[in-house]
Structures are given as C-alpha cells and as structure tokens.
Amino acid sequence: MTRVIDGNAVAEDVRSDLSACVDSLADADVVPGLATVLVGNDPASETYVSMKQRDCEEMGLNGVHVELEAEASPEELYDTIEDLNADPEIHGYLVQDPVPDHIDYDEVLRRIDPAKDVDGFHPANVGRLVGGNPRFKPCTPHGVQKLLEAAEIDPEGKDVTIVGRSSIVGKPLANLLLQKTDGGNATVTVCHSRTVDMAAKTRGADIVIAAVGVPELVDGSMLSEGAVVIDVGVNRVEADTEKGYELVGDVEYESAEGKASVITPVPGGVGPMTRAMLLYNTVKAAGEQEGVTIDLP
Ligand code: GUN
C-alpha cells in the first residue's frame, strides 16, 4: 500500500512547535516581523504572498506586505530593500520571485541584509549552505527534509535523484541532502534539461524528488518499485473548473502511486511545508537579532 504523506499535518506540527518559540520571544517583548515584497501582479505570486501573510497573522507574527507596481524602477525596489534592512521591527523579508524583466533578481538578492534573508537566497547564505554551515535553509528544501524526517525516511546512504536544478529548490536541496549531517548523507543526482536518459536516473533512485515546474513530467514508468516520491511542483493547468485551472504536480500521480511506497500529494504535500519553514526562518531571525535564545524544532 502506498503511504501518502500529509504535508498539512506535518506543517501543523512544525507550526505548533514554533508557537512555543513565539511565546518565548513574546516573554522578551519581541514579535517576529516578516515582510513580503511583491513587484507587479503575477496571479500565482499574489496567491503565495497572501498565504504567507495569512500564516503570519495566524502565528501572531508581525506581517507586513509591500507592493510595487510592475513598472516600478529598480531604484524604487532598492529603496524598499534599504528601508527593510534598517527597520528593527522586520527580522526577515523576501522579494517574491519572479520580478519583472527590467529588474535583475540577482542584484536584488545581493542588496538584502543576509541576516534578514529568510529565503536563504543571498550569495553569502548560499555559500554558507554549500559550506555546511547554513544560516537559513531555503524554505522548500528544508520543508522536504522535514517531510522525509516526519515520514521516518532517512536519506543516509540512499540514492536520491532530484529532477530540476533551480536555485530555489534543486541546487540547495542537493546540497542539504549530501551534507554530512542528520537528514543528509545521501548520494545525490541532479537531472536537468540536458540530462541524457533521465528515466534511467529516476529508476535508479530510492528517493525521487521532482522540482522542475513541468506538469506531470515524472510518471510511474520512470520509477522503481517502492520508490519514495516527493513532488515539489505546483503547476496551473487549464481545466473545466470554476477557476478555469487546476493544480497538478511534476509527477503524474495516478501512475506514480502504483509504483511508489511513499508519495506526496499536490496540493497538500510540500507546499504547506514551504510556508511553515518560512515562519521557522523568521522566528530564528528574530531570536538571533534580538539576542533571545529559543529552542527551535
Ligand atoms: N517564488 C517561488 N518560490 C519562491 C520562494 O520560495 N521565495 C521567493 N522569494 N520567491 C519565490
């Protein structure tokens, strides 16, 4: 029987553990502050940031949302970043990706104070992750690691194939899983658009993690019997629904379920974990910046 990991339930456990940290910070008169910055009006991004703000509200965090028009100049965004870097009530913030084409996202990342970079995307934080001393683990990779831990799947000694080499998921996740530490010690293969015979790499894996942003790219024929399948993809595809679309993962669930021993659904798998780990990083940032010791889960 295939075991379906309930990401909502695991995320709820993380949030409940984090609540104790939020209480400890409150005892020291500290309310963790998280700002989200959105440039333009990409519908998916709007949904993501509004969910992040709702999470803040539910956890008793100080959520601040800054919206800039799609035509905003890079300098306007840099000013916003400077303000957030200097704001003592904001312990962490993120600029939602993608930004409009006339803005260089790498330059944006370089301007974020690394101590407030709760995405973990600043080059200094990327360097620390690769070096094995992460300050903030990027939220989706950290969420995948927590999901595996909650499902009692230890990557140690396992062959893991990650499909997708993005800076947000694939690359940091590969680094996390190969680290010589709990939750790591895997042998990691990363597939991408130039990979020859991707199916051979996924079939050879104990754990397949799809994070490529291509609807249902990985199907059951590409999996070995009993594989663990983690689907990071959230793709809107046209459908005859009220909204005109439905969400599907990077894994073709029907065929994969027949082969997998463990699988994550879309929605309700990795997505809720990403949001929970953003709260985690914000609480961590608040503790560090305010000099309050907290017992993070
Ligand atoms: N766009 C999609 N995922 C993310 C994320 O985790 N952080 C930011 N800043 N933008 C994103």
Short mmCIF file of C-alpha atoms and ligand atoms in Angstrom, two decimals:
data_model
loop_
_atom_site.label_atom_id
_atom_site.label_comp_id
_atom_site.label_asym_id
_atom_site.label_seq_id
_atom_site.Cartn_x
_atom_site.Cartn_y
_atom_site.Cartn_z
CA MET A 1 0.00 0.00 0.00
CA THR A 2 1.30 3.43 -0.90
CA ARG A 3 1.68 5.80 2.02
CA VAL A 4 0.57 9.36 1.26
CA ILE A 5 2.40 11.98 3.34
CA ASP A 6 0.06 14.66 4.63
CA GLY A 7 2.06 17.86 4.32
CA ASN A 8 -0.65 19.87 6.03
CA ALA A 9 -0.43 17.71 9.16
CA VAL A 10 3.39 17.85 9.29
CA ALA A 11 3.32 21.62 8.70
CA GLU A 12 0.81 21.97 11.53
CA ASP A 13 3.21 20.11 13.86
CA VAL A 14 6.03 22.47 12.87
CA ARG A 15 3.81 25.50 13.47
CA SER A 16 2.72 24.19 16.83
CA ASP A 17 6.38 23.70 17.90
CA LEU A 18 7.17 27.19 16.60
CA SER A 19 4.34 28.64 18.71
CA ALA A 20 6.35 27.83 21.83
CA CYS A 21 9.26 29.82 20.35
CA VAL A 22 6.94 32.73 19.54
CA ASP A 23 5.79 32.64 23.19
CA SER A 24 9.41 32.72 24.44
CA LEU A 25 10.08 35.72 22.21
CA ALA A 26 6.90 37.41 23.47
CA ASP A 27 8.21 36.99 27.05
CA ALA A 28 11.15 39.12 25.90
CA ASP A 29 8.79 41.64 24.24
CA VAL A 30 9.77 40.51 20.76
CA VAL A 31 7.26 39.95 17.96
CA PRO A 32 8.93 38.39 14.92
CA GLY A 33 8.37 40.57 11.85
CA LEU A 34 8.18 39.26 8.30
CA ALA A 35 7.80 41.46 5.22
CA THR A 36 6.85 40.23 1.78
CA VAL A 37 7.64 42.36 -1.26
CA LEU A 38 5.76 41.82 -4.49
CA VAL A 39 6.60 43.67 -7.69
CA GLY A 40 3.80 43.50 -10.24
CA ASN A 41 0.69 41.37 -10.20
CA ASP A 42 1.56 37.85 -11.21
CA PRO A 43 -1.55 35.92 -10.06
CA ALA A 44 0.33 32.92 -8.64
CA SER A 45 2.74 35.20 -6.76
CA GLU A 46 -0.17 37.19 -5.36
CA THR A 47 -1.67 33.97 -4.02
CA TYR A 48 1.64 32.86 -2.50
CA VAL A 49 2.35 36.12 -0.69
CA SER A 50 -1.19 36.42 0.62
CA MET A 51 -0.87 32.91 2.07
CA LYS A 52 2.45 33.88 3.68
CA GLN A 53 0.78 36.92 5.23
CA ARG A 54 -2.13 34.83 6.47
CA ASP A 55 0.34 32.45 8.12
CA CYS A 56 1.92 35.41 9.94
CA GLU A 57 -1.45 36.51 11.23
CA GLU A 58 -2.33 33.02 12.44
CA MET A 59 1.03 32.62 14.21
CA GLY A 60 0.93 36.06 15.86
CA LEU A 61 3.81 37.40 13.77
CA ASN A 62 4.06 40.97 12.54
CA GLY A 63 3.34 40.53 8.83
CA VAL A 64 3.95 43.49 6.54
CA HIS A 65 3.25 43.44 2.83
CA VAL A 66 4.82 45.87 0.37
CA GLU A 67 3.51 46.02 -3.17
CA LEU A 68 5.21 47.83 -6.02
CA GLU A 69 3.78 48.36 -9.48
CA ALA A 70 5.06 46.21 -12.33
CA GLU A 71 6.61 49.37 -13.82
CA ALA A 72 8.48 50.27 -10.62
CA SER A 73 12.13 51.12 -11.27
CA PRO A 74 14.94 49.01 -9.82
CA GLU A 75 15.83 52.02 -7.64
CA GLU A 76 12.35 52.05 -6.09
CA LEU A 77 12.79 48.43 -5.16
CA TYR A 78 16.30 49.08 -3.82
CA ASP A 79 14.86 51.88 -1.63
CA THR A 80 12.29 49.46 -0.25
CA ILE A 81 15.07 46.98 0.47
CA GLU A 82 17.13 49.63 2.25
CA ASP A 83 14.14 50.55 4.39
CA LEU A 84 13.52 46.93 5.33
CA ASN A 85 17.22 46.36 6.09
CA ALA A 86 17.06 49.30 8.51
CA ASP A 87 13.67 48.50 10.09
CA PRO A 88 14.21 46.98 13.56
CA GLU A 89 10.69 45.54 13.60
CA ILE A 90 11.32 43.48 10.48
CA HIS A 91 13.51 40.49 11.25
CA GLY A 92 13.10 38.82 7.90
CA TYR A 93 11.79 39.57 4.45
CA LEU A 94 11.69 38.29 0.91
CA VAL A 95 11.20 39.68 -2.56
CA GLN A 96 8.85 37.31 -4.35
CA ASP A 97 10.34 35.78 -7.48
CA PRO A 98 9.76 36.32 -10.40
CA VAL A 99 10.27 40.06 -10.68
CA PRO A 100 9.55 41.92 -13.96
CA ASP A 101 12.21 41.53 -16.66
CA HIS A 102 13.68 45.02 -16.24
CA ILE A 103 14.77 44.12 -12.68
CA ASP A 104 17.83 41.95 -12.05
CA TYR A 105 16.81 39.49 -9.31
CA ASP A 106 20.44 38.62 -8.52
CA GLU A 107 21.17 42.27 -7.82
CA VAL A 108 18.06 42.41 -5.62
CA LEU A 109 19.31 39.43 -3.61
CA ARG A 110 22.74 41.00 -3.15
CA ARG A 111 21.13 44.05 -1.53
CA ILE A 112 19.16 42.10 1.09
CA ASP A 113 20.78 42.05 4.53
CA PRO A 114 21.91 38.38 4.80
CA ALA A 115 20.75 38.34 8.45
CA LYS A 116 17.20 39.10 7.25
CA ASP A 117 17.30 36.86 4.17
CA VAL A 118 14.75 34.31 5.35
CA ASP A 119 14.62 32.76 1.86
CA GLY A 120 18.32 31.91 2.20
CA PHE A 121 18.99 33.18 -1.33
CA HIS A 122 21.68 35.85 -0.65
CA PRO A 123 25.07 34.71 -2.07
CA ALA A 124 26.59 34.76 1.44
CA ASN A 125 23.85 32.44 2.69
CA VAL A 126 24.15 30.19 -0.37
CA GLY A 127 27.88 29.96 0.38
CA ARG A 128 27.21 29.05 4.00
CA LEU A 129 24.77 26.31 2.93
CA VAL A 130 27.22 24.82 0.45
CA GLY A 131 29.96 25.04 3.07
CA GLY A 132 27.86 23.03 5.51
CA ASN A 133 27.07 25.85 7.95
CA PRO A 134 23.67 27.17 6.84
CA ARG A 135 22.25 30.31 8.44
CA PHE A 136 18.80 29.93 6.85
CA LYS A 137 17.98 26.73 5.00
CA PRO A 138 15.88 27.71 1.94
CA CYS A 139 12.25 27.02 2.79
CA THR A 140 11.23 24.41 0.21
CA PRO A 141 14.39 22.25 0.54
CA HIS A 142 14.14 22.49 4.34
CA GLY A 143 10.46 21.55 4.09
CA VAL A 144 11.31 18.48 2.01
CA GLN A 145 13.94 17.47 4.56
CA LYS A 146 11.42 17.85 7.41
CA LEU A 147 8.78 15.88 5.48
CA LEU A 148 11.21 13.00 5.00
CA GLU A 149 12.12 13.12 8.68
CA ALA A 150 8.46 13.12 9.72
CA ALA A 151 7.80 10.14 7.46
CA GLU A 152 10.81 8.39 9.05
CA ILE A 153 12.69 8.20 5.77
CA ASP A 154 16.38 8.70 6.40
CA PRO A 155 18.25 9.78 3.25
CA GLU A 156 21.53 8.41 4.65
CA GLY A 157 23.08 6.00 2.15
CA LYS A 158 20.13 6.33 -0.23
CA ASP A 159 20.32 7.19 -3.91
CA VAL A 160 18.34 10.39 -4.40
CA THR A 161 17.50 11.80 -7.81
CA ILE A 162 16.34 15.40 -7.95
CA VAL A 163 14.67 16.49 -11.17
CA GLY A 164 15.32 20.22 -11.58
CA ARG A 165 18.34 22.42 -10.86
CA SER A 166 16.73 25.70 -9.81
CA SER A 167 18.42 27.99 -7.32
CA ILE A 168 15.26 27.93 -5.20
CA VAL A 169 14.85 24.16 -4.87
CA GLY A 170 17.07 21.76 -6.83
CA LYS A 171 20.52 23.15 -6.06
CA PRO A 172 20.02 23.93 -2.36
CA LEU A 173 18.18 20.64 -1.82
CA ALA A 174 21.03 18.69 -3.41
CA ASN A 175 23.43 20.42 -1.03
CA LEU A 176 21.28 19.74 2.03
CA LEU A 177 20.85 16.07 1.23
CA LEU A 178 24.52 15.40 0.62
CA GLN A 179 25.71 17.13 3.77
CA LYS A 180 27.44 15.01 6.37
CA THR A 181 24.76 15.54 8.98
CA ASP A 182 21.39 14.19 10.14
CA GLY A 183 18.89 14.44 7.30
CA GLY A 184 21.74 14.26 4.78
CA ASN A 185 24.40 11.70 3.79
CA ALA A 186 22.57 10.76 0.57
CA THR A 187 24.13 10.12 -2.82
CA VAL A 188 22.54 12.81 -4.93
CA THR A 189 21.98 13.03 -8.69
CA VAL A 190 20.51 16.20 -10.17
CA CYS A 191 18.74 15.96 -13.55
CA HIS A 192 18.06 18.90 -15.84
CA SER A 193 17.11 19.79 -19.40
CA ARG A 194 20.38 18.45 -20.84
CA THR A 195 20.33 15.17 -18.93
CA VAL A 196 20.54 12.16 -21.24
CA ASP A 197 18.11 9.39 -20.26
CA MET A 198 16.53 10.97 -17.20
CA ALA A 199 14.33 7.92 -16.71
CA ALA A 200 17.43 5.80 -16.04
CA LYS A 201 18.44 8.22 -13.27
CA THR A 202 14.99 8.28 -11.66
CA ARG A 203 14.59 4.49 -11.98
CA GLY A 204 17.89 4.02 -10.21
CA ALA A 205 16.82 6.14 -7.23
CA ASP A 206 15.43 5.17 -3.83
CA ILE A 207 14.04 8.69 -3.47
CA VAL A 208 12.86 10.80 -6.43
CA ILE A 209 12.24 14.49 -5.87
CA ALA A 210 10.56 16.33 -8.74
CA ALA A 211 11.12 20.08 -8.72
CA VAL A 212 11.20 21.14 -12.35
CA GLY A 213 7.94 23.00 -12.95
CA VAL A 214 6.78 20.77 -15.80
CA PRO A 215 3.31 19.29 -15.27
CA GLU A 216 3.41 15.52 -14.71
CA LEU A 217 6.87 15.05 -16.22
CA VAL A 218 7.70 12.09 -13.98
CA ASP A 219 5.41 9.11 -14.42
CA GLY A 220 5.20 5.62 -12.97
CA SER A 221 7.28 4.08 -15.75
CA MET A 222 10.22 6.21 -14.56
CA LEU A 223 10.15 4.87 -11.01
CA SER A 224 11.44 1.73 -9.39
CA GLU A 225 9.05 -0.38 -7.38
CA GLY A 226 8.83 1.03 -3.82
CA ALA A 227 10.44 4.41 -4.55
CA VAL A 228 9.79 7.39 -2.29
CA VAL A 229 8.34 10.19 -4.42
CA ILE A 230 8.36 13.82 -3.33
CA ASP A 231 6.55 16.19 -5.68
CA VAL A 232 7.56 19.82 -5.30
CA GLY A 233 5.77 21.01 -8.44
CA VAL A 234 2.71 23.22 -8.34
CA ASN A 235 1.54 23.82 -11.91
CA ARG A 236 -1.64 25.53 -13.04
CA VAL A 237 -3.11 23.68 -15.98
CA GLU A 238 -6.25 24.65 -17.84
CA ALA A 239 -9.27 22.72 -16.65
CA ASP A 240 -13.03 22.84 -16.71
CA THR A 241 -13.28 24.16 -13.15
CA GLU A 242 -14.71 27.34 -11.64
CA LYS A 243 -11.27 28.99 -11.73
CA GLY A 244 -10.51 27.68 -15.20
CA TYR A 245 -7.46 25.77 -13.99
CA GLU A 246 -6.38 23.01 -11.65
CA LEU A 247 -3.14 22.37 -9.81
CA VAL A 248 -1.01 19.41 -10.78
CA GLY A 249 2.45 18.41 -9.68
CA ASP A 250 5.57 17.49 -11.61
CA VAL A 251 4.62 13.86 -11.03
CA GLU A 252 1.79 12.04 -12.78
CA TYR A 253 0.12 10.98 -9.55
CA GLU A 254 -2.06 8.13 -10.85
CA SER A 255 0.73 6.12 -12.44
CA ALA A 256 3.34 7.03 -9.80
CA GLU A 257 1.13 5.99 -6.92
CA GLY A 258 1.07 2.44 -8.25
CA LYS A 259 4.85 2.17 -8.01
CA ALA A 260 5.73 4.34 -5.02
CA SER A 261 5.90 3.18 -1.41
CA VAL A 262 5.51 6.79 -0.25
CA ILE A 263 4.26 9.82 -2.19
CA THR A 264 3.32 13.44 -1.54
CA PRO A 265 0.11 14.86 -3.00
CA VAL A 266 -0.33 18.16 -4.87
CA PRO A 267 -1.72 20.24 -3.31
CA GLY A 268 -1.22 19.35 0.36
CA GLY A 269 2.29 17.90 0.23
CA VAL A 270 5.40 20.08 0.03
CA GLY A 271 3.52 23.41 -0.37
CA PRO A 272 2.38 23.77 3.25
CA MET A 273 5.89 22.82 4.41
CA THR A 274 7.47 25.66 2.42
CA ARG A 275 5.24 28.13 4.24
CA ALA A 276 5.92 26.57 7.65
CA MET A 277 9.68 26.77 7.11
CA LEU A 278 9.41 30.46 6.21
CA LEU A 279 7.85 31.00 9.63
CA TYR A 280 10.68 28.91 11.09
CA ASN A 281 13.34 31.12 9.50
CA THR A 282 11.55 34.29 10.59
CA VAL A 283 11.37 33.12 14.19
CA LYS A 284 15.05 32.10 14.01
CA ALA A 285 15.97 35.52 12.59
CA ALA A 286 14.05 37.29 15.36
CA GLY A 287 15.78 35.26 18.07
CA GLU A 288 19.22 35.97 16.62
CA GLN A 289 18.67 39.67 16.02
CA GLU A 290 17.13 40.26 19.43
CA GLY A 291 19.61 38.09 21.34
CA VAL A 292 16.88 35.77 22.66
CA THR A 293 17.72 32.08 22.93
CA ILE A 294 14.92 29.92 21.57
CA ASP A 295 14.62 26.18 21.21
CA LEU A 296 13.84 25.73 17.51
CA PRO A 297 12.23 22.42 16.46
N1 GUN B 1 8.91 32.23 -5.91
C1 GUN B 1 8.61 30.91 -5.85
N2 GUN B 1 9.07 30.39 -4.68
C2 GUN B 1 9.67 31.40 -4.01
C3 GUN B 1 10.32 31.47 -2.76
O1 GUN B 1 10.47 30.50 -2.01
N3 GUN B 1 10.80 32.71 -2.41
C4 GUN B 1 10.69 33.80 -3.22
N4 GUN B 1 11.20 34.95 -2.81
N5 GUN B 1 10.07 33.74 -4.41
C5 GUN B 1 9.57 32.55 -4.78
#
